[in-house]
Backbone as JSON, one array per atom type, in Angstrom:
{
  "sequence": "MGNCKVKQFVNLVLNGEAIEDAAKESGVGEMKMIDVLREVSCSGYAEEMSKVIAGVKEVTQTVKELDNTLMDLEKK",
  "N": [[166.27, 71.27, 75.41], [165.25, 70.24, 77.49], [166.89, 69.32, 78.53], [168.28, 71.31, 80.32], [165.73, 71.58, 81.69], [165.75, 69.74, 82.99], [167.76, 69.89, 84.61], [167.75, 72.75, 85.81], [165.59, 71.23, 88.29], [167.08, 69.54, 89.31], [168.69, 70.97, 90.18], [167.09, 72.63, 91.93], [165.89, 70.32, 93.87], [168.08, 69.91, 95.24], [169.36, 72.02, 96.33], [167.4, 71.73, 98.46], [164.71, 71.96, 97.84], [160.82, 71.29, 97.46], [160.13, 68.24, 95.93], [157.29, 67.83, 94.24], [157.55, 70.97, 94.32], [160.01, 71.69, 92.92], [159.49, 70.4, 90.53], [157.32, 71.64, 88.91], [158.04, 74.63, 88.92], [160.73, 73.96, 87.41], [159.24, 73.0, 85.13], [159.73, 70.05, 84.81], [157.65, 68.51, 85.42], [156.08, 68.66, 82.58], [157.04, 66.66, 81.03], [158.06, 63.9, 80.05], [158.34, 60.55, 82.79], [160.73, 58.66, 81.76], [162.26, 60.32, 80.11], [163.46, 62.39, 81.76], [164.36, 60.96, 83.67], [166.77, 59.82, 81.94], [167.87, 61.87, 81.34], [168.92, 62.66, 83.78], [170.66, 60.73, 84.23], [172.17, 60.87, 82.77], [173.67, 62.78, 82.95], [175.6, 64.67, 85.08], [174.58, 64.65, 87.93], [173.57, 62.55, 89.14], [175.02, 60.87, 91.17], [174.27, 62.85, 93.29], [171.37, 62.72, 93.59], [171.22, 60.07, 94.22], [171.89, 60.41, 96.07], [170.47, 61.96, 97.5], [167.74, 60.2, 97.58], [168.34, 58.38, 98.54], [168.49, 59.93, 101.32], [166.07, 60.56, 101.91], [165.07, 57.76, 102.08], [165.89, 57.24, 104.6], [164.89, 58.98, 106.78], [162.19, 57.96, 106.26], [162.69, 55.45, 107.62], [163.42, 56.47, 110.04], [161.15, 57.74, 110.87], [158.63, 56.05, 110.71], [160.33, 53.63, 112.18], [159.77, 55.75, 114.78], [157.31, 55.9, 115.58], [156.58, 53.37, 115.57], [157.42, 53.13, 117.94], [156.19, 55.43, 119.62], [153.35, 54.04, 119.31], [153.98, 52.24, 120.69], [154.37, 53.25, 123.39], [152.09, 53.94, 124.26], [150.4, 51.82, 123.73], [151.24, 51.31, 127.14]],
  "CA": [[165.7, 72.16, 76.08], [165.1, 69.23, 78.63], [168.3, 69.31, 79.96], [167.71, 72.56, 80.75], [164.6, 71.77, 83.19], [166.19, 68.48, 84.34], [169.34, 70.59, 85.57], [167.07, 73.05, 86.63], [164.86, 70.8, 88.34], [167.62, 68.95, 90.16], [169.81, 71.94, 91.32], [166.23, 73.28, 92.8], [166.08, 69.81, 94.68], [169.41, 69.74, 95.92], [168.97, 72.93, 97.11], [166.2, 71.8, 99.05], [163.22, 72.41, 96.97], [160.26, 70.31, 97.56], [159.97, 68.02, 94.5], [156.47, 68.63, 93.57], [157.69, 72.09, 93.46], [160.12, 72.17, 91.83], [159.21, 70.0, 89.5], [156.46, 72.6, 88.75], [158.55, 75.6, 88.66], [161.54, 73.56, 86.59], [158.43, 72.4, 84.04], [159.9, 69.27, 84.44], [156.23, 67.69, 85.32], [155.58, 68.35, 81.36], [158.02, 65.81, 80.82], [157.52, 62.28, 80.13], [159.58, 60.04, 83.6], [161.44, 57.98, 81.06], [163.07, 61.51, 79.47], [163.46, 62.9, 83.0], [165.06, 59.82, 84.44], [167.95, 59.66, 81.43], [168.64, 63.12, 81.03], [169.41, 62.55, 85.49], [171.45, 59.12, 84.44], [174.15, 61.24, 81.54], [174.47, 64.17, 84.09], [176.48, 64.64, 86.49], [174.02, 64.62, 88.72], [173.03, 60.64, 89.37], [175.03, 59.85, 91.99], [174.07, 63.76, 94.41], [170.1, 62.54, 93.2], [171.49, 58.77, 94.73], [172.49, 60.81, 97.7], [169.1, 62.66, 98.39], [167.04, 59.65, 97.38], [168.74, 57.72, 100.76], [168.44, 60.54, 103.08], [164.68, 60.14, 101.8], [164.2, 56.31, 102.66], [166.49, 57.02, 105.82], [164.7, 59.43, 107.03], [161.16, 57.57, 106.42], [162.68, 54.53, 108.08], [163.32, 57.02, 110.68], [159.51, 57.61, 111.0], [158.56, 54.32, 110.56], [160.45, 53.79, 114.2], [158.96, 56.45, 115.93], [155.89, 56.03, 114.76], [156.21, 52.49, 116.17], [157.86, 53.82, 119.25], [154.95, 55.93, 119.74], [152.26, 53.51, 119.39], [153.99, 51.15, 122.08], [154.15, 53.84, 124.2], [150.21, 54.39, 123.97], [149.76, 51.31, 124.78], [151.94, 51.04, 128.4]],
  "C": [[165.38, 71.41, 77.49], [165.77, 69.11, 79.13], [168.3, 70.02, 80.81], [167.22, 72.45, 81.87], [165.38, 70.75, 83.8], [166.75, 69.65, 85.19], [168.66, 71.55, 86.26], [166.42, 72.33, 88.1], [166.2, 69.84, 89.83], [168.41, 69.83, 90.85], [168.52, 72.65, 92.1], [166.17, 71.97, 94.19], [167.16, 69.65, 95.85], [169.68, 70.26, 96.71], [167.62, 73.13, 98.15], [164.3, 72.42, 98.82], [162.23, 71.54, 97.35], [160.22, 69.75, 96.0], [159.03, 68.5, 94.21], [156.57, 70.0, 93.22], [158.6, 72.69, 92.29], [160.38, 71.3, 90.52], [158.37, 71.18, 88.53], [157.43, 73.34, 87.78], [159.85, 75.65, 87.82], [160.98, 73.19, 85.06], [159.55, 71.42, 83.7], [158.76, 67.69, 84.62], [155.66, 67.83, 83.89], [156.55, 67.39, 80.78], [157.97, 64.44, 80.81], [159.31, 61.54, 81.93], [160.45, 59.64, 82.79], [162.82, 59.27, 81.14], [163.62, 61.88, 80.9], [164.74, 62.27, 83.7], [166.71, 59.88, 83.25], [168.72, 60.55, 81.37], [169.44, 63.22, 82.97], [170.6, 62.05, 85.06], [172.9, 59.93, 83.67], [174.36, 62.36, 82.15], [174.93, 63.68, 84.93], [175.86, 64.53, 88.06], [173.55, 63.14, 88.96], [173.95, 60.91, 90.71], [174.39, 61.49, 93.13], [172.48, 63.34, 94.87], [170.2, 60.88, 94.04], [171.34, 58.84, 95.72], [170.7, 61.54, 98.51], [167.88, 61.48, 98.68], [167.57, 58.72, 98.68], [168.39, 58.34, 100.8], [166.92, 60.34, 102.36], [164.39, 58.66, 102.69], [164.78, 56.0, 104.16], [165.79, 57.96, 106.56], [162.49, 59.77, 107.58], [161.04, 56.41, 106.74], [162.6, 54.97, 109.13], [161.69, 57.75, 111.8], [159.25, 56.74, 111.3], [159.08, 53.72, 112.28], [160.09, 54.98, 115.33], [158.12, 56.78, 116.09], [155.03, 54.48, 116.12], [156.62, 52.83, 117.72], [156.99, 54.63, 120.13], [153.67, 54.78, 120.21], [152.49, 52.55, 121.12], [154.2, 51.69, 123.15], [152.94, 54.01, 125.31], [150.16, 52.99, 124.73], [150.09, 50.39, 126.35], [150.65, 51.88, 128.79]]
}
């Protein structure tokens, strides 16, 4: 049962669904985090999820850089 929930969760996230919404829709929000991570690592989705996480980190860094640039412009 957990495997199906995790598979649905991963598919939703990879298709652009917000993580919180995907967790609610798939039911993984009711599971322990360790169980979700275990299922992801045992599935064929580990690499895809790593790419999603890397993309989120890249976007976060870009937003920080933009924020710093805007703050510098405001000071001038």
